[in-house]
Structures are given as C-alpha cells and as structure tokens.
Coordinates of C-alpha atoms in Angstrom, one line a residue:
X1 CA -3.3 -12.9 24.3
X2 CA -2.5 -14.6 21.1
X3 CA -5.9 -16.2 20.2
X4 CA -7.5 -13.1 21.2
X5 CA -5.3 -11.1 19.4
X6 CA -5.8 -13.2 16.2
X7 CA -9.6 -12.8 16.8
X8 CA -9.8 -8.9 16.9
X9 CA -7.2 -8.4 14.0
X10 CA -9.8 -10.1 12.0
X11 CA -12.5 -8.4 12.6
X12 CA -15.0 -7.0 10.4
X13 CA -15.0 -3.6 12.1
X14 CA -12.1 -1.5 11.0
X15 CA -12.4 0.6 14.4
X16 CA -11.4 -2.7 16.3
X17 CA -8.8 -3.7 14.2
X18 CA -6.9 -0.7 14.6
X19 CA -8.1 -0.1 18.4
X20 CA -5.6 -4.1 18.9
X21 CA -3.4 -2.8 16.1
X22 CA -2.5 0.7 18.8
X23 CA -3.2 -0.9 21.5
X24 CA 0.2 -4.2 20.0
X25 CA 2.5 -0.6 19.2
X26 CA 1.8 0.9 22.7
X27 CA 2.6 -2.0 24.1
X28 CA 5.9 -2.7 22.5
X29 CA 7.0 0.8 22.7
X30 CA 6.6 0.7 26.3
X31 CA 8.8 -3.0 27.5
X32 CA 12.1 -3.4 26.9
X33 CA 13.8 -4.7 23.8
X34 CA 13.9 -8.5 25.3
X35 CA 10.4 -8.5 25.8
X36 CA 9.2 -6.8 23.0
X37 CA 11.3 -9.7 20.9
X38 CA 9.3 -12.3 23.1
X39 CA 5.8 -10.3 22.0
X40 CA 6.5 -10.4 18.6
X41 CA 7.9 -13.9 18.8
X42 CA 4.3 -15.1 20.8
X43 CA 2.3 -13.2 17.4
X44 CA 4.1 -13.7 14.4
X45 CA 2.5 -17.3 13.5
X46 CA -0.5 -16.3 14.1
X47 CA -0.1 -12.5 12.4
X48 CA 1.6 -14.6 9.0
X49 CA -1.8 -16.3 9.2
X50 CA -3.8 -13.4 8.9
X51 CA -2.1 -12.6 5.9
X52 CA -3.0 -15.2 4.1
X53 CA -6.6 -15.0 4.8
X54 CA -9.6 -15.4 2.2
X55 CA -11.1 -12.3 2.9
X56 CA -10.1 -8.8 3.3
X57 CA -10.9 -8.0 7.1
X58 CA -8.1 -10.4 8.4
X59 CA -5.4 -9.6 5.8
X60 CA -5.5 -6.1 6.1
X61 CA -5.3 -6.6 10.3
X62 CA -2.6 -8.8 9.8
X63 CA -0.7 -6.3 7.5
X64 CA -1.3 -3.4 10.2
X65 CA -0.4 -5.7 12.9
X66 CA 3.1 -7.1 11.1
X67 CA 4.0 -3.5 10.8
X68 CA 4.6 -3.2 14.4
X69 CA 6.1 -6.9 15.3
X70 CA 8.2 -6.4 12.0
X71 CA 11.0 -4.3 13.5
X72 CA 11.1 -6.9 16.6
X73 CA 10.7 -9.8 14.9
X74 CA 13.2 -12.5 13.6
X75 CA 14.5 -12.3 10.2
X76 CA 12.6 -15.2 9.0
X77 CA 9.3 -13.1 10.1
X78 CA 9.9 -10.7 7.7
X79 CA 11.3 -12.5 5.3
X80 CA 8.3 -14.5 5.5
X81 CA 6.1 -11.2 5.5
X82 CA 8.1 -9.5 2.5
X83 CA 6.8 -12.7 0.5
X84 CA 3.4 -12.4 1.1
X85 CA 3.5 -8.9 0.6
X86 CA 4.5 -9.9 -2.8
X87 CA 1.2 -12.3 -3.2
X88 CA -1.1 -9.4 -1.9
X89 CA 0.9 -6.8 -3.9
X90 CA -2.6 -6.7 -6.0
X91 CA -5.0 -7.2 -3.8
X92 CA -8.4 -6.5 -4.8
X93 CA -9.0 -4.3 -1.7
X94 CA -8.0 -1.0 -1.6
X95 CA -7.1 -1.2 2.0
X96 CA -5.3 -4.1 1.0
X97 CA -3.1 -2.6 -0.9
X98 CA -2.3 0.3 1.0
X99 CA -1.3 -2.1 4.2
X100 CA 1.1 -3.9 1.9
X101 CA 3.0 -0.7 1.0
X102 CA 2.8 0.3 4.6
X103 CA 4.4 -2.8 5.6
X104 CA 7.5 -2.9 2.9
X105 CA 8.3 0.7 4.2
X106 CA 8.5 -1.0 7.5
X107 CA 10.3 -3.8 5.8
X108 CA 12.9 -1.6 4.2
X109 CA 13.4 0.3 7.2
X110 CA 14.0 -2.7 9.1
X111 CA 16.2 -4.5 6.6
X112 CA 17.3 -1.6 4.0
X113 CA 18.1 -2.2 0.5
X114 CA 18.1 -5.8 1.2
X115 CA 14.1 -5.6 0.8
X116 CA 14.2 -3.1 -1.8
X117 CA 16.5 -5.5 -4.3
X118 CA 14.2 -8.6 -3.8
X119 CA 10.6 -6.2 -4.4
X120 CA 11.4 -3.4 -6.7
X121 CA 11.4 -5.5 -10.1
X122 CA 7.8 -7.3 -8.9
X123 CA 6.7 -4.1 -7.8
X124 CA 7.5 -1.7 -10.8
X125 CA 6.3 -4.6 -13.4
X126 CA 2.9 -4.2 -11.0
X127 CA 2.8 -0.9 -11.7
X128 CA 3.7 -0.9 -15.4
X129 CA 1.0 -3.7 -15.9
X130 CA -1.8 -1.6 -14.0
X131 CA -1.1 2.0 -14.7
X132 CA -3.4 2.4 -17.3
X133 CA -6.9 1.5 -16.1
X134 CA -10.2 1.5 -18.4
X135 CA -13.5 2.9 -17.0
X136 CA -16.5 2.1 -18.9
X137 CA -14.7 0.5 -21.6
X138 CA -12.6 3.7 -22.7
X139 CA -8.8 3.9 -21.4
X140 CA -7.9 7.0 -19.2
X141 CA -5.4 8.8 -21.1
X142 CA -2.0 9.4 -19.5
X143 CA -1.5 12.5 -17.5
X144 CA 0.4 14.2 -20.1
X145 CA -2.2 14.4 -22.3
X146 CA -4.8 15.5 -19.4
X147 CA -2.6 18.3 -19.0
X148 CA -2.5 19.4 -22.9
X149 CA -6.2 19.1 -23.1
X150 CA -6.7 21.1 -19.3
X151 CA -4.4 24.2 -20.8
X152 CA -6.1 24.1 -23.9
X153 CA -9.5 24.3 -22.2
X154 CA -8.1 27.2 -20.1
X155 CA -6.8 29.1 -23.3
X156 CA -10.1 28.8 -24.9
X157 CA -12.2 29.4 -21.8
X158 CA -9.3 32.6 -21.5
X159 CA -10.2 34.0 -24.9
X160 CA -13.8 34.1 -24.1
X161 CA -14.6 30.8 -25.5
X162 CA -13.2 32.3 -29.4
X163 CA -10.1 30.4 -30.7
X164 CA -7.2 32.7 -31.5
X165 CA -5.3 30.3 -33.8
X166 CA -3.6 33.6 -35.1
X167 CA -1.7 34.5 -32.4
X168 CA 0.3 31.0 -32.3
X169 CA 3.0 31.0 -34.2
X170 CA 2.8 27.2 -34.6
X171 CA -0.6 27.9 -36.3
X172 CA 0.5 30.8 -38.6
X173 CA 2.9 28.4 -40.0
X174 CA 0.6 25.9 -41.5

C-alpha cells in the first residue's frame, strides 16, 4: 500500500528498508508489464518524496526503492529522479551516495546515453572537486605518489633496510 510503503522506506532500520525495497522488486518481477506500470505509477509521488527528505533514512529508501519502479515508470519519473540524483550527487551519507550511483545505472540502463549526456559533466566536475580529500589537516597525496613511496619502501626494506644508491644508474649520474 502506498502510505505503508512510504512509511517503511523511511525507516530508521536499514534491515526494513531493504526487507519493502525486495519485497517492491519481487513484486514487479512477478505481474505483468501493465500492472507493474500501474505499481510504479501508484509509488512514484510518494518514492520522489523520499528523495527529497531531510534526513538520510528516507532518501537512501527512496533511492533503493526508485531503482526498481525506474525501469516501469513514466519518463517524467525518471526524469524527475535523474534530477534529484543530481541534488544528492554529494550527499553527506555514504549510503547516500552509493544509492545515487545505483540509481543513474538504473537510469542509464533505462534511458541510455540520454542520462549519461545530461550527468556526466555534473558528475566528473564532482569528482574533480572532491578527489583530493584532507585528513587531519594534511592532503592525501595522489596515488601515483603512494605507489613511488610504497616501491621505494620495498627496495629499502629489500636491501636489508641499507640504501644501495650505487647500483642505480640514475644515482651514479649525479
């Protein structure tokens, strides 16, 4: 039932969100394409609503939930969905976050490139802005540099913990 439905997606409890979220994709997998249109049809309001929630709980249900009635659902559902998507691209919970890229899979599958075109740009600036994160004031360093400073550990940790500046030719140069 839609209320009831709207209820449980919010939930607190992550178990009973997902136990609704199963129990929605086991239900449209098993009617037939008309009524799993009319399903999605009787949930979308109220699944676009959980989105947009304050707090965590309902967004992330209403993420899960939206990638089942997605597929099903009108074009202005997931139209509609693909924007908040957008809004929540950041979200400050994990969970959050992962349910929006679970979705715009969904989204792209549904809709192909069409999706892609109108999230890539918002998504790859996202990532450009975030990718380098600080953790107790001092920036990570890239990965790149990670793996330089990992080999050299290995090569001195190798050598017995002794240097052996001699035997590279890069050194011998200097």
């Amino acid at each position: 039932q839609p209320g009831e439905f709207k209820t449980h997606m919010a939930d607190v409890k992550h178990l009973n969100r997902m136990r609704v979220a199963e129990a929605l994709a086991v239900k449209i997998k098993q009617v037939e394409d008309g009524e799993k249109v009319r399903i999605c049809e009787s949930l979308a309001d109220e699944t676009l609503g959980l989105i947009k929630a304050d707090t965590w709980e309902p967004r992330v249900g209403g993420l899960t939930a939206a990638k089942h009635i997605a597929p099903h659902a009108p074009q202005s559902f997931r139209d509609a969905a693909a924007e908040l998507c957008m809004a929540r691209l950041e979200d400050g919970e994990n969970r959050g976050r992962v349910a929006v890229g679970e979705l715009l899979g969904v989204l792209c599958a549904a809709d192909g490139l069409r999706v892609y075109d109108r999230v890539s740009d918002r998504i790859l600036d996202s990532i450009d802005r975030n990718f380098e994160r600080e953790s107790d004031g001092e920036s990570i360093a890239p990965a790149t540099d990670n793996a330089e400073n990992a080999s050299a550990a290995a090569n001195h940790s190798h050598n017995g913990g002794h240097s052996h500046d001699h035997d590279d030719p890069e050194t011998q140069k200097r």
